[in-house]
Tab-separated table of C-alpha atoms in Angstrom:
chain	number	residue	atom	x	y	z
A	1	UNK	CA	-0.402	0.036	-0.109
A	2	UNK	CA	1.212	3.001	-0.855
A	3	UNK	CA	0.832	6.566	0.324
A	4	UNK	CA	1.842	10.236	0.672
A	5	UNK	CA	1.557	13.340	2.052
A	6	UNK	CA	2.912	16.454	2.326
A	7	UNK	CA	5.466	17.156	5.518
A	8	UNK	CA	6.195	20.442	4.571
A	9	UNK	CA	6.272	23.079	1.927
A	10	UNK	CA	8.391	21.133	-1.264
A	11	UNK	CA	8.806	17.968	0.665
A	12	UNK	CA	6.597	14.959	-0.044
A	13	UNK	CA	7.431	11.565	1.893
A	14	UNK	CA	5.805	8.139	0.867
A	15	UNK	CA	5.456	5.244	2.808
A	16	UNK	CA	5.253	2.296	1.576
A	17	UNK	CA	3.659	-0.464	4.959
A	18	UNK	CA	4.144	-4.715	4.418
A	19	UNK	CA	3.135	-6.184	8.054
A	20	UNK	CA	4.978	-5.186	10.203
A	21	UNK	CA	7.708	-3.698	8.530
A	22	UNK	CA	6.956	0.159	6.912
A	23	UNK	CA	9.214	2.457	4.530
A	24	UNK	CA	9.745	5.781	4.185
A	25	UNK	CA	10.854	7.745	1.540
A	26	UNK	CA	11.278	11.903	1.725
A	27	UNK	CA	12.014	13.716	-1.506
A	28	UNK	CA	13.210	16.675	-0.864
A	29	UNK	CA	13.882	20.013	-3.462
A	30	UNK	CA	18.062	19.494	-4.899
A	31	UNK	CA	20.738	20.102	-4.051
A	32	UNK	CA	19.322	18.518	-0.970
A	33	UNK	CA	19.088	14.196	-0.830
A	34	UNK	CA	16.707	12.664	-1.389
A	35	UNK	CA	16.920	9.911	1.791
A	36	UNK	CA	15.122	6.439	3.014
A	37	UNK	CA	14.464	5.376	5.994
A	38	UNK	CA	13.146	2.171	6.697
A	39	UNK	CA	12.613	0.324	9.746
A	40	UNK	CA	11.383	-2.920	11.671
A	41	UNK	CA	8.258	-2.731	14.045
A	42	UNK	CA	8.985	-6.670	14.797
A	43	UNK	CA	13.275	-6.596	14.924
A	44	UNK	CA	14.455	-2.317	15.693
A	45	UNK	CA	18.232	-4.000	15.201
A	46	UNK	CA	17.498	-4.712	11.651
A	47	UNK	CA	16.403	-0.727	11.288
A	48	UNK	CA	19.106	1.278	7.787
A	49	UNK	CA	18.931	4.749	6.477
A	50	UNK	CA	18.968	4.665	2.643
A	51	UNK	CA	20.776	8.475	1.045
A	52	UNK	CA	20.817	9.252	-2.268
A	53	UNK	CA	21.600	12.147	-4.170
A	54	UNK	CA	21.699	12.885	-7.732
A	55	UNK	CA	24.401	11.614	-8.665
A	56	UNK	CA	23.905	7.877	-7.232
A	57	UNK	CA	21.365	6.064	-4.465
A	58	UNK	CA	23.791	4.901	-1.404
A	59	UNK	CA	22.313	2.315	1.355
A	60	UNK	CA	23.567	2.060	4.506
A	61	UNK	CA	22.625	0.020	7.010
A	62	UNK	CA	23.950	0.208	11.486
A	63	UNK	CA	23.440	-3.278	12.125
A	64	UNK	CA	26.938	-5.550	10.870
A	65	UNK	CA	24.598	-8.832	10.413
A	66	UNK	CA	22.582	-6.669	8.462
A	67	UNK	CA	26.064	-4.936	6.090
A	68	UNK	CA	27.367	-7.969	6.152
A	69	UNK	CA	24.249	-10.007	3.393
A	70	UNK	CA	24.123	-6.394	1.481
A	71	UNK	CA	28.003	-6.633	1.115
A	72	UNK	CA	27.724	-10.087	0.351
A	73	UNK	CA	30.909	-10.350	-2.809
A	74	UNK	CA	32.667	-13.816	-2.751
A	75	UNK	CA	35.465	-15.596	-4.876
A	76	UNK	CA	34.144	-18.222	-6.944
A	77	UNK	CA	36.510	-20.894	-7.087
A	78	UNK	CA	35.517	-23.894	-9.316
A	79	UNK	CA	38.460	-26.819	-9.005
A	80	UNK	CA	40.134	-29.453	-12.045
A	81	UNK	CA	41.706	-32.040	-11.874
A	82	UNK	CA	43.531	-31.409	-16.034
A	83	UNK	CA	46.499	-33.091	-16.243
A	84	UNK	CA	45.944	-34.974	-12.805
A	85	UNK	CA	47.298	-31.944	-11.981
A	86	UNK	CA	45.760	-29.482	-8.728
A	87	UNK	CA	44.241	-26.758	-10.143
A	88	UNK	CA	41.858	-23.608	-8.640
A	89	UNK	CA	39.959	-20.784	-10.652
A	90	UNK	CA	39.774	-18.219	-8.131
A	91	UNK	CA	37.366	-15.386	-9.767
A	92	UNK	CA	34.218	-13.000	-8.823
A	93	UNK	CA	30.581	-14.411	-9.473
A	94	UNK	CA	28.552	-13.166	-13.291
A	95	UNK	CA	27.004	-10.374	-10.859
A	96	UNK	CA	30.003	-9.167	-8.769
A	97	UNK	CA	32.229	-8.904	-12.068
A	98	UNK	CA	32.379	-5.389	-13.015
A	99	UNK	CA	33.964	-6.308	-16.121
A	100	UNK	CA	31.096	-8.473	-17.708
A	101	UNK	CA	28.010	-7.829	-19.704
A	102	UNK	CA	24.857	-8.717	-16.833
A	103	UNK	CA	26.797	-5.929	-14.732
A	104	UNK	CA	26.866	-3.619	-17.868
A	105	UNK	CA	23.238	-3.928	-18.178
A	106	UNK	CA	22.683	-3.179	-14.317
A	107	UNK	CA	25.286	-0.136	-15.711
A	108	UNK	CA	22.806	1.168	-18.631
A	109	UNK	CA	19.383	0.195	-16.966
A	110	UNK	CA	20.328	3.031	-14.317
A	111	UNK	CA	23.061	5.090	-15.411
A	112	UNK	CA	22.792	5.958	-11.041
A	113	UNK	CA	24.615	3.440	-10.183
A	114	UNK	CA	23.739	2.243	-7.026
A	115	UNK	CA	26.657	2.333	-4.128
A	116	UNK	CA	26.431	-0.395	-1.549
A	117	UNK	CA	27.773	1.254	1.723
A	118	UNK	CA	28.162	0.871	5.626
A	119	UNK	CA	27.388	4.438	7.465
A	120	UNK	CA	27.874	5.012	11.114
A	121	UNK	CA	24.758	6.358	12.611
A	122	UNK	CA	25.685	8.944	15.202
A	123	UNK	CA	28.288	10.252	11.754
A	124	UNK	CA	26.180	9.675	8.642
A	125	UNK	CA	28.823	9.300	6.753
A	126	UNK	CA	28.809	8.865	3.698
A	127	UNK	CA	32.082	6.413	1.803
A	128	UNK	CA	32.475	2.712	2.675
A	129	UNK	CA	36.122	2.403	4.289
A	130	UNK	CA	36.974	-1.742	4.635
A	131	UNK	CA	37.481	-2.514	8.191
A	132	UNK	CA	41.132	-3.219	9.329
A	133	UNK	CA	42.949	-4.454	12.683
A	134	UNK	CA	45.060	-1.181	12.393
A	135	UNK	CA	43.614	2.489	13.255
A	136	UNK	CA	43.524	4.373	10.690
A	137	UNK	CA	45.775	6.432	12.396
A	138	UNK	CA	48.577	4.017	12.253
A	139	UNK	CA	47.644	3.169	8.399
A	140	UNK	CA	48.305	7.162	6.926
A	141	UNK	CA	50.940	7.151	9.008
A	142	UNK	CA	52.997	4.304	7.928
A	143	UNK	CA	51.484	5.530	4.829
A	144	UNK	CA	53.491	8.763	4.570
A	145	UNK	CA	56.481	7.225	6.169
A	146	UNK	CA	57.046	4.475	3.082
A	147	UNK	CA	56.743	7.495	0.532
A	148	UNK	CA	59.154	9.294	2.546
A	149	UNK	CA	60.818	5.854	2.452
A	150	UNK	CA	61.170	4.979	-1.080
A	151	UNK	CA	62.277	8.378	-2.401
A	152	UNK	CA	65.058	8.350	-0.195
A	153	UNK	CA	65.937	4.833	-1.718
A	154	UNK	CA	64.989	5.908	-5.027
A	155	UNK	CA	67.407	9.372	-4.171
A	156	UNK	CA	70.429	7.949	-2.290
A	157	UNK	CA	71.232	4.830	-4.235
A	158	UNK	CA	74.383	5.693	-5.825
A	159	UNK	CA	73.225	3.785	-9.049
A	160	UNK	CA	76.264	2.414	-10.673
A	161	UNK	CA	77.658	0.732	-13.596
A	162	UNK	CA	80.068	-1.794	-11.113
A	163	UNK	CA	76.669	-2.450	-8.486
A	164	UNK	CA	74.032	-2.985	-10.975
A	165	UNK	CA	74.410	-3.661	-14.228
A	166	UNK	CA	74.590	-7.273	-14.657
A	167	UNK	CA	74.491	-7.813	-18.736
A	168	UNK	CA	72.134	-10.976	-19.401
A	169	UNK	CA	72.766	-10.523	-23.686
A	170	UNK	CA	73.630	-8.192	-25.389
A	171	UNK	CA	73.687	-8.620	-29.622
A	172	UNK	CA	73.509	-5.085	-32.333
A	173	UNK	CA	69.931	-4.883	-31.394
A	174	UNK	CA	68.875	-6.130	-28.625
A	175	UNK	CA	70.360	-5.818	-24.872
A	176	UNK	CA	68.710	-7.862	-21.466
A	177	UNK	CA	69.627	-7.157	-17.775
A	178	UNK	CA	69.270	-8.767	-14.156
A	179	UNK	CA	67.506	-5.233	-13.155
A	180	UNK	CA	68.434	-5.032	-9.100
A	181	UNK	CA	65.478	-4.545	-6.222
A	182	UNK	CA	65.490	-1.374	-5.363
A	183	UNK	CA	66.225	1.408	-8.872
A	184	UNK	CA	64.468	2.626	-10.490
A	185	UNK	CA	63.428	1.530	-14.550
A	186	UNK	CA	63.553	5.214	-16.329
A	187	UNK	CA	63.904	7.778	-14.594
A	188	UNK	CA	61.480	9.282	-13.787
A	189	UNK	CA	60.138	13.040	-12.805
A	190	UNK	CA	62.617	13.125	-10.134
A	191	UNK	CA	64.635	12.271	-13.480
A	192	UNK	CA	66.744	10.337	-10.190
A	193	UNK	CA	70.103	8.091	-11.931
A	194	UNK	CA	68.155	4.280	-13.597
A	195	UNK	CA	68.559	0.757	-15.442
A	196	UNK	CA	68.442	2.585	-17.638
A	197	UNK	CA	70.997	5.526	-18.207
A	198	UNK	CA	73.576	2.328	-17.100
A	199	UNK	CA	72.520	0.712	-20.721
A	200	UNK	CA	72.926	4.282	-22.530
A	201	UNK	CA	76.456	4.414	-21.102
A	202	UNK	CA	77.327	1.253	-21.993
A	203	UNK	CA	75.756	-0.206	-25.337
A	204	UNK	CA	74.379	3.205	-25.937
A	205	UNK	CA	75.215	5.521	-28.798
A	206	UNK	CA	78.601	7.463	-27.158
A	207	UNK	CA	79.591	3.670	-25.796
A	208	UNK	CA	79.640	3.297	-29.858
A	209	UNK	CA	81.181	6.330	-30.592
A	210	UNK	CA	83.624	6.635	-28.055
A	211	UNK	CA	84.651	3.151	-29.701
A	212	UNK	CA	84.533	3.525	-32.531
A	213	UNK	CA	88.000	7.135	-31.650
A	214	UNK	CA	89.619	4.497	-29.811
A	215	UNK	CA	89.745	1.546	-32.483
A	216	UNK	CA	91.512	3.612	-34.954
A	217	UNK	CA	94.725	3.183	-32.456
A	218	UNK	CA	94.729	-0.357	-31.985
A	219	UNK	CA	95.549	-3.265	-33.755
A	220	UNK	CA	92.879	-5.437	-36.318
A	221	UNK	CA	92.866	-8.283	-34.018
A	222	UNK	CA	90.969	-5.796	-31.240
A	223	UNK	CA	89.026	-3.668	-33.808
A	224	UNK	CA	87.301	-7.420	-34.651
A	225	UNK	CA	86.489	-8.144	-31.240
A	226	UNK	CA	84.937	-4.319	-30.170
A	227	UNK	CA	83.411	-4.708	-34.071
A	228	UNK	CA	81.001	-7.509	-32.980
A	229	UNK	CA	79.692	-5.184	-30.277
A	230	UNK	CA	78.891	-2.702	-31.888
A	231	UNK	CA	75.249	-1.236	-34.490
A	232	UNK	CA	75.742	-1.945	-37.560
A	233	UNK	CA	76.490	1.472	-39.657
A	234	UNK	CA	72.582	0.915	-41.649
A	235	UNK	CA	70.858	1.291	-38.751
A	236	UNK	CA	70.157	3.615	-36.618
A	237	UNK	CA	70.974	4.104	-32.535
A	238	UNK	CA	68.506	4.800	-30.207
A	239	UNK	CA	69.485	7.649	-27.744
A	240	UNK	CA	68.638	7.063	-24.051
A	241	UNK	CA	64.388	7.252	-23.789
A	242	UNK	CA	64.218	4.840	-27.137
A	243	UNK	CA	65.614	2.004	-25.650
A	244	UNK	CA	62.904	1.022	-23.595
A	245	UNK	CA	60.795	-1.599	-24.651
A	246	UNK	CA	59.305	-2.712	-21.158
A	247	UNK	CA	59.654	-2.082	-17.412
A	248	UNK	CA	59.532	-2.767	-13.878
A	249	UNK	CA	58.642	-1.970	-10.597
A	250	UNK	CA	60.718	-0.505	-8.668
A	251	UNK	CA	61.163	-2.917	-5.470
A	252	UNK	CA	61.071	-5.959	-8.191
A	253	UNK	CA	63.716	-7.187	-10.336
A	254	UNK	CA	64.732	-9.070	-13.323
A	255	UNK	CA	65.667	-9.292	-16.131
A	256	UNK	CA	64.561	-6.631	-18.215
A	257	UNK	CA	65.149	-6.129	-22.303
A	258	UNK	CA	66.819	-2.781	-24.284
A	259	UNK	CA	66.142	-2.079	-27.852
A	260	UNK	CA	69.172	-0.576	-29.470
A	261	UNK	CA	68.539	0.148	-32.401
A	262	UNK	CA	65.416	1.377	-34.191
A	263	UNK	CA	64.218	-1.252	-35.415
A	264	UNK	CA	64.301	-3.546	-32.707
A	265	UNK	CA	62.555	-1.503	-30.889
A	266	UNK	CA	60.014	-0.888	-32.790
A	267	UNK	CA	59.938	-4.995	-33.326
A	268	UNK	CA	59.892	-5.380	-29.706
A	269	UNK	CA	56.901	-3.108	-28.971
A	270	UNK	CA	55.028	-5.017	-31.941
A	271	UNK	CA	55.691	-8.170	-29.612
A	272	UNK	CA	54.785	-6.302	-26.148
A	273	UNK	CA	52.094	-5.297	-26.817
A	274	UNK	CA	50.273	-8.202	-29.215
A	275	UNK	CA	51.508	-10.219	-26.427
A	276	UNK	CA	50.556	-13.603	-28.228
A	277	UNK	CA	54.257	-14.462	-28.564
A	278	UNK	CA	55.478	-12.985	-25.048
A	279	UNK	CA	55.631	-15.226	-22.464
A	280	UNK	CA	57.168	-13.355	-18.487
A	281	UNK	CA	57.363	-15.796	-15.529
A	282	UNK	CA	57.929	-14.509	-11.571
A	283	UNK	CA	58.966	-15.503	-9.181
A	284	UNK	CA	58.114	-14.905	-5.439
A	285	UNK	CA	58.145	-15.964	-1.683
A	286	UNK	CA	54.046	-15.313	-0.184
A	287	UNK	CA	53.663	-14.673	3.613
A	288	UNK	CA	51.916	-18.034	4.958
A	289	UNK	CA	51.141	-21.002	3.426
A	290	UNK	CA	48.897	-21.319	0.185
A	291	UNK	CA	47.332	-24.562	0.108
A	292	UNK	CA	45.639	-25.345	-2.983
A	293	UNK	CA	44.415	-28.689	-0.830
A	294	UNK	CA	41.721	-26.388	1.723
A	295	UNK	CA	40.387	-23.863	-1.365
A	296	UNK	CA	39.116	-27.331	-2.235
A	297	UNK	CA	38.291	-28.632	0.722
A	298	UNK	CA	35.990	-25.125	1.637
A	299	UNK	CA	33.561	-26.313	-1.168
A	300	UNK	CA	30.695	-28.745	-0.712
A	301	UNK	CA	31.823	-32.485	0.024
A	302	UNK	CA	29.497	-34.180	-3.016
A	303	UNK	CA	31.463	-32.381	-5.640
A	304	UNK	CA	34.103	-34.730	-7.426
A	305	UNK	CA	36.474	-32.111	-9.196
A	306	UNK	CA	37.296	-31.423	-4.716
A	307	UNK	CA	37.383	-34.505	-4.105
A	308	UNK	CA	39.791	-35.207	-6.403
A	309	UNK	CA	41.483	-32.100	-6.269
A	310	UNK	CA	42.492	-32.864	-2.764
A	311	UNK	CA	43.482	-36.191	-3.188
A	312	UNK	CA	46.267	-35.111	-4.979
A	313	UNK	CA	50.347	-35.331	-4.035
A	314	UNK	CA	50.974	-32.347	-5.929
A	315	UNK	CA	51.285	-28.838	-4.112
A	316	UNK	CA	48.763	-27.398	-7.271
A	317	UNK	CA	48.688	-24.084	-9.109
A	318	UNK	CA	45.753	-22.126	-10.811
A	319	UNK	CA	44.703	-19.736	-12.270
A	320	UNK	CA	43.563	-16.068	-10.534
A	321	UNK	CA	40.385	-14.184	-12.582
A	322	UNK	CA	39.661	-10.773	-10.486
A	323	UNK	CA	39.497	-7.813	-12.885
A	324	UNK	CA	41.732	-4.347	-11.107
A	325	UNK	CA	40.878	-0.760	-11.369
A	326	UNK	CA	42.541	2.331	-10.125
A	327	UNK	CA	42.026	2.437	-5.691
A	328	UNK	CA	40.438	6.110	-6.323
A	329	UNK	CA	40.527	6.287	-1.991
A	330	UNK	CA	44.722	5.655	-2.481
A	331	UNK	CA	45.797	6.458	-6.236
A	332	UNK	CA	47.730	6.281	-8.259
A	333	UNK	CA	47.634	1.815	-6.473
A	334	UNK	CA	45.639	-0.574	-7.833
A	335	UNK	CA	42.913	-2.820	-6.309
A	336	UNK	CA	40.455	-5.820	-7.050
A	337	UNK	CA	37.431	-3.680	-8.400
A	338	UNK	CA	33.973	-5.159	-6.631
A	339	UNK	CA	30.575	-3.944	-7.521
A	340	UNK	CA	30.496	-1.126	-4.847
A	341	UNK	CA	33.678	0.214	-5.248
A	342	UNK	CA	33.501	0.601	-9.172
A	343	UNK	CA	30.290	2.484	-8.415
A	344	UNK	CA	32.062	4.772	-5.230
A	345	UNK	CA	35.028	5.192	-8.398
A	346	UNK	CA	31.913	7.151	-9.711
A	347	UNK	CA	30.448	9.344	-7.877
A	348	UNK	CA	34.388	9.964	-6.907
A	349	UNK	CA	35.404	10.971	-10.613
A	350	UNK	CA	31.945	12.524	-10.707
A	351	UNK	CA	32.861	14.908	-7.307
A	352	UNK	CA	36.174	15.778	-8.799
A	353	UNK	CA	34.332	16.318	-12.452
A	354	UNK	CA	32.248	19.343	-10.329
A	355	UNK	CA	34.650	20.731	-8.838
A	356	UNK	CA	36.705	21.842	-11.518
A	357	UNK	CA	38.344	18.707	-12.731
A	358	UNK	CA	36.879	18.412	-15.908
A	359	UNK	CA	38.930	16.102	-18.209
A	360	UNK	CA	38.561	13.850	-14.943
A	361	UNK	CA	36.611	10.451	-16.510
A	362	UNK	CA	35.856	7.164	-14.036
A	363	UNK	CA	37.622	4.029	-16.606
A	364	UNK	CA	35.832	0.862	-16.674
A	365	UNK	CA	37.909	-1.922	-14.253
A	366	UNK	CA	39.989	-4.524	-16.440
A	367	UNK	CA	39.790	-8.349	-16.986
A	368	UNK	CA	43.159	-9.585	-14.954
A	369	UNK	CA	43.910	-13.303	-15.331
A	370	UNK	CA	47.514	-14.510	-13.494
A	371	UNK	CA	48.318	-18.486	-13.978
A	372	UNK	CA	50.277	-19.230	-10.576
A	373	UNK	CA	52.063	-23.291	-9.343
A	374	UNK	CA	53.478	-23.523	-6.104
A	375	UNK	CA	57.084	-24.626	-6.257
A	376	UNK	CA	57.564	-24.891	-2.322
A	377	UNK	CA	56.341	-24.324	1.389
A	378	UNK	CA	59.684	-22.816	3.345
A	379	UNK	CA	60.098	-21.447	6.389
A	380	UNK	CA	61.430	-17.782	5.854
A	381	UNK	CA	63.575	-16.839	8.735
A	382	UNK	CA	63.677	-20.003	10.347
A	383	UNK	CA	60.214	-20.094	12.202
A	384	UNK	CA	57.951	-18.250	10.074
A	385	UNK	CA	55.498	-19.984	7.144
A	386	UNK	CA	56.217	-18.812	3.427
A	387	UNK	CA	54.530	-20.187	-0.081
A	388	UNK	CA	57.436	-20.179	-2.456
A	389	UNK	CA	54.785	-19.388	-6.013
A	390	UNK	CA	55.467	-18.575	-9.716
A	391	UNK	CA	53.148	-16.268	-11.168
A	392	UNK	CA	52.524	-16.562	-14.699
A	393	UNK	CA	51.187	-12.934	-16.536
A	394	UNK	CA	48.311	-12.672	-18.199
A	395	UNK	CA	47.233	-9.620	-18.657
A	396	UNK	CA	49.654	-7.060	-18.063
A	397	UNK	CA	47.899	-5.088	-15.793
A	398	UNK	CA	49.487	-2.748	-13.551
A	399	UNK	CA	51.296	-3.843	-10.629
A	400	UNK	CA	48.630	-6.871	-10.883
A	401	UNK	CA	50.871	-9.630	-8.962
A	402	UNK	CA	50.835	-7.584	-6.484
A	403	UNK	CA	47.093	-6.742	-5.829
A	404	UNK	CA	45.921	-10.006	-7.369
A	405	UNK	CA	48.504	-12.153	-4.268
A	406	UNK	CA	46.765	-10.041	-1.677
A	407	UNK	CA	43.934	-10.387	-2.593
A	408	UNK	CA	44.211	-13.868	-2.458
A	409	UNK	CA	45.274	-13.421	1.503
A	410	UNK	CA	48.887	-14.717	0.824
A	411	UNK	CA	50.708	-10.712	0.016
A	412	UNK	CA	54.266	-10.356	-1.417
A	413	UNK	CA	57.018	-11.008	1.431
A	414	UNK	CA	58.145	-7.089	1.894
A	415	UNK	CA	55.648	-4.997	-0.146
A	416	UNK	CA	55.421	-2.336	0.568
A	417	UNK	CA	52.422	-1.061	-0.954
A	418	UNK	CA	49.886	-3.792	-0.589
A	419	UNK	CA	51.413	-5.065	3.116
A	420	UNK	CA	51.354	-5.005	6.041
A	421	UNK	CA	50.940	-1.186	6.614
A	422	UNK	CA	51.208	-0.231	2.558
A	423	UNK	CA	50.830	2.431	1.452
A	424	UNK	CA	47.609	1.120	-0.791
A	425	UNK	CA	45.309	-1.030	0.659
A	426	UNK	CA	45.445	-4.020	2.420
A	427	UNK	CA	44.231	-7.009	0.547
A	428	UNK	CA	43.915	-5.841	-2.088
A	429	UNK	CA	40.788	-3.088	-0.816
A	430	UNK	CA	38.927	-5.760	1.480
A	431	UNK	CA	38.492	-5.881	4.887
A	432	UNK	CA	40.314	-8.218	7.256
A	433	UNK	CA	36.841	-9.777	8.361
A	434	UNK	CA	35.833	-9.860	4.694
A	435	UNK	CA	39.447	-11.182	3.708
A	436	UNK	CA	39.450	-13.994	6.226
A	437	UNK	CA	35.645	-15.213	4.540
A	438	UNK	CA	37.118	-15.034	1.529
A	439	UNK	CA	39.972	-17.068	1.587
A	440	UNK	CA	40.237	-20.417	4.232
A	441	UNK	CA	44.285	-19.656	3.759
A	442	UNK	CA	44.775	-16.128	5.443
A	443	UNK	CA	47.996	-15.213	5.580
A	444	UNK	CA	46.728	-14.996	9.644
A	445	UNK	CA	47.016	-10.782	11.383
A	446	UNK	CA	49.609	-12.001	13.586
A	447	UNK	CA	52.389	-13.658	10.760
A	448	UNK	CA	52.069	-10.083	8.446
A	449	UNK	CA	52.614	-7.980	11.171
A	450	UNK	CA	55.568	-10.267	12.931
A	451	UNK	CA	57.184	-10.573	9.274
A	452	UNK	CA	57.144	-6.429	8.315
A	453	UNK	CA	58.899	-5.818	11.930
A	454	UNK	CA	61.107	-8.147	10.657
A	455	UNK	CA	61.611	-6.908	7.307
A	456	UNK	CA	61.915	-3.659	8.722
A	457	UNK	CA	65.006	-4.894	10.887
A	458	UNK	CA	67.005	-6.875	8.278
A	459	UNK	CA	65.923	-4.195	5.269
A	460	UNK	CA	64.584	-7.295	3.131
A	461	UNK	CA	63.657	-5.849	0.282
A	462	UNK	CA	60.848	-7.431	-2.381
A	463	UNK	CA	60.355	-11.085	-3.106
A	464	UNK	CA	59.367	-10.712	-6.616
A	465	UNK	CA	61.219	-11.693	-8.876
A	466	UNK	CA	61.143	-11.297	-12.420
A	467	UNK	CA	62.963	-14.531	-13.210
A	468	UNK	CA	62.619	-15.807	-17.106
A	469	UNK	CA	61.282	-13.871	-20.518
A	470	UNK	CA	60.891	-15.642	-24.138
A	471	UNK	CA	59.851	-14.008	-26.873
A	472	UNK	CA	60.402	-13.564	-30.525
A	473	UNK	CA	64.062	-11.708	-31.257
A	474	UNK	CA	63.810	-8.741	-33.294
A	475	UNK	CA	65.554	-9.665	-36.234
A	476	UNK	CA	65.551	-12.918	-37.394
A	477	UNK	CA	61.998	-14.081	-35.031
A	478	UNK	CA	63.470	-17.132	-33.421
A	479	UNK	CA	61.968	-17.334	-30.082
A	480	UNK	CA	64.164	-16.888	-26.844
A	481	UNK	CA	64.458	-17.111	-24.014
A	482	UNK	CA	66.475	-15.070	-20.572
A	483	UNK	CA	66.712	-16.267	-17.739
A	484	UNK	CA	68.631	-15.552	-13.741
A	485	UNK	CA	67.858	-16.683	-10.680
A	486	UNK	CA	66.276	-14.696	-7.607
A	487	UNK	CA	68.197	-13.313	-4.654
A	488	UNK	CA	65.961	-14.583	-2.073
């Protein structure tokens, strides 16, 4: 039954009653918000309040159980025993997948983008912040401290050829290096010395000119040996910034490929862009033991595939298929995209547009897929459980491996952004309670805290290493592989 009555000028109240429940919707003139109050005579603890502006609805609950039922985003786990190996797929259901067709239809039908959030009655906050066991004041302090520490590492590190340039392979067209953790691949906005500066210093245009000048006074045998490192005169050498074809994060170590000629640069850019003939394999240490068997046992007991998955003796592997988006609360970092986070991000962008930032656009979440294979279970520093894992990114999103590992409850050891009290959201954007519910093997709060203290004490760098890369040689087209073992 719907009834309507006037409460005051320019305001209208609609009442909907069914049994012992009633919903009162207050419509007020803009820019005042529209509000909706839900009241249950039989269960006062189920009271909730919802408010809306012209930029979207939000549902806010003062009851913890009701809030959890509303925000029921869960992982969809699919076990498989293909090739007699334990294999699981970790993804969202069709309703929670923000890159699927179902979500696109919802957005097109409702331009206001329904936003679900939690609110405190006293504060009437209008945004959802994942709850953490660490106070927000401590998190803000740690984030600022890590920013300062990262800037100090980049500025105070004396980057030299002797200490930081390890050449894995070199010919007339490419240079392959093993980048150490803690230095930049490119100079960045502050123009700190980086890996590309060292490569250009040794293998770039200036090195070619000086080598030709010195060869004029040397014997024919020495000239022949040095000429192998020179570029053919018919191929134009590159400037420093043009040698870059891909890069790694500052805290990530491993294989990096540089181009020496314009032809190599063009072919390598095409190879990395298409990703059809390029394979990257990373190795990492994750906090806690990532046991595939426990993920399989968390499913229904009637599932035959789950039973077979548990019975296998191998450590197993799987696929993480979780869409990623920019974290509007902690830019420029990333987080796992959910319907709630995407709606909140759209509201934030719309508010910034109204504030004068007209060029900002709410970007759609992107599909992100990572394959993994567990190598071994180990104990770091003799007593803390860690998992050595092999990661293969199928898509190439920003911080993809780091966010995916954090989102399954096992952040990469020493990660300054997505680890314990990092600069970005912990758990890939989820709260500690939500992560404990979704991940059967989630690393405990105490374990993450203890490992972080040891990381600070020992100076351990992030344990993520680009171990192997396979691609087509830019000149011959032959498939080649380059590999370097991790330092951890």
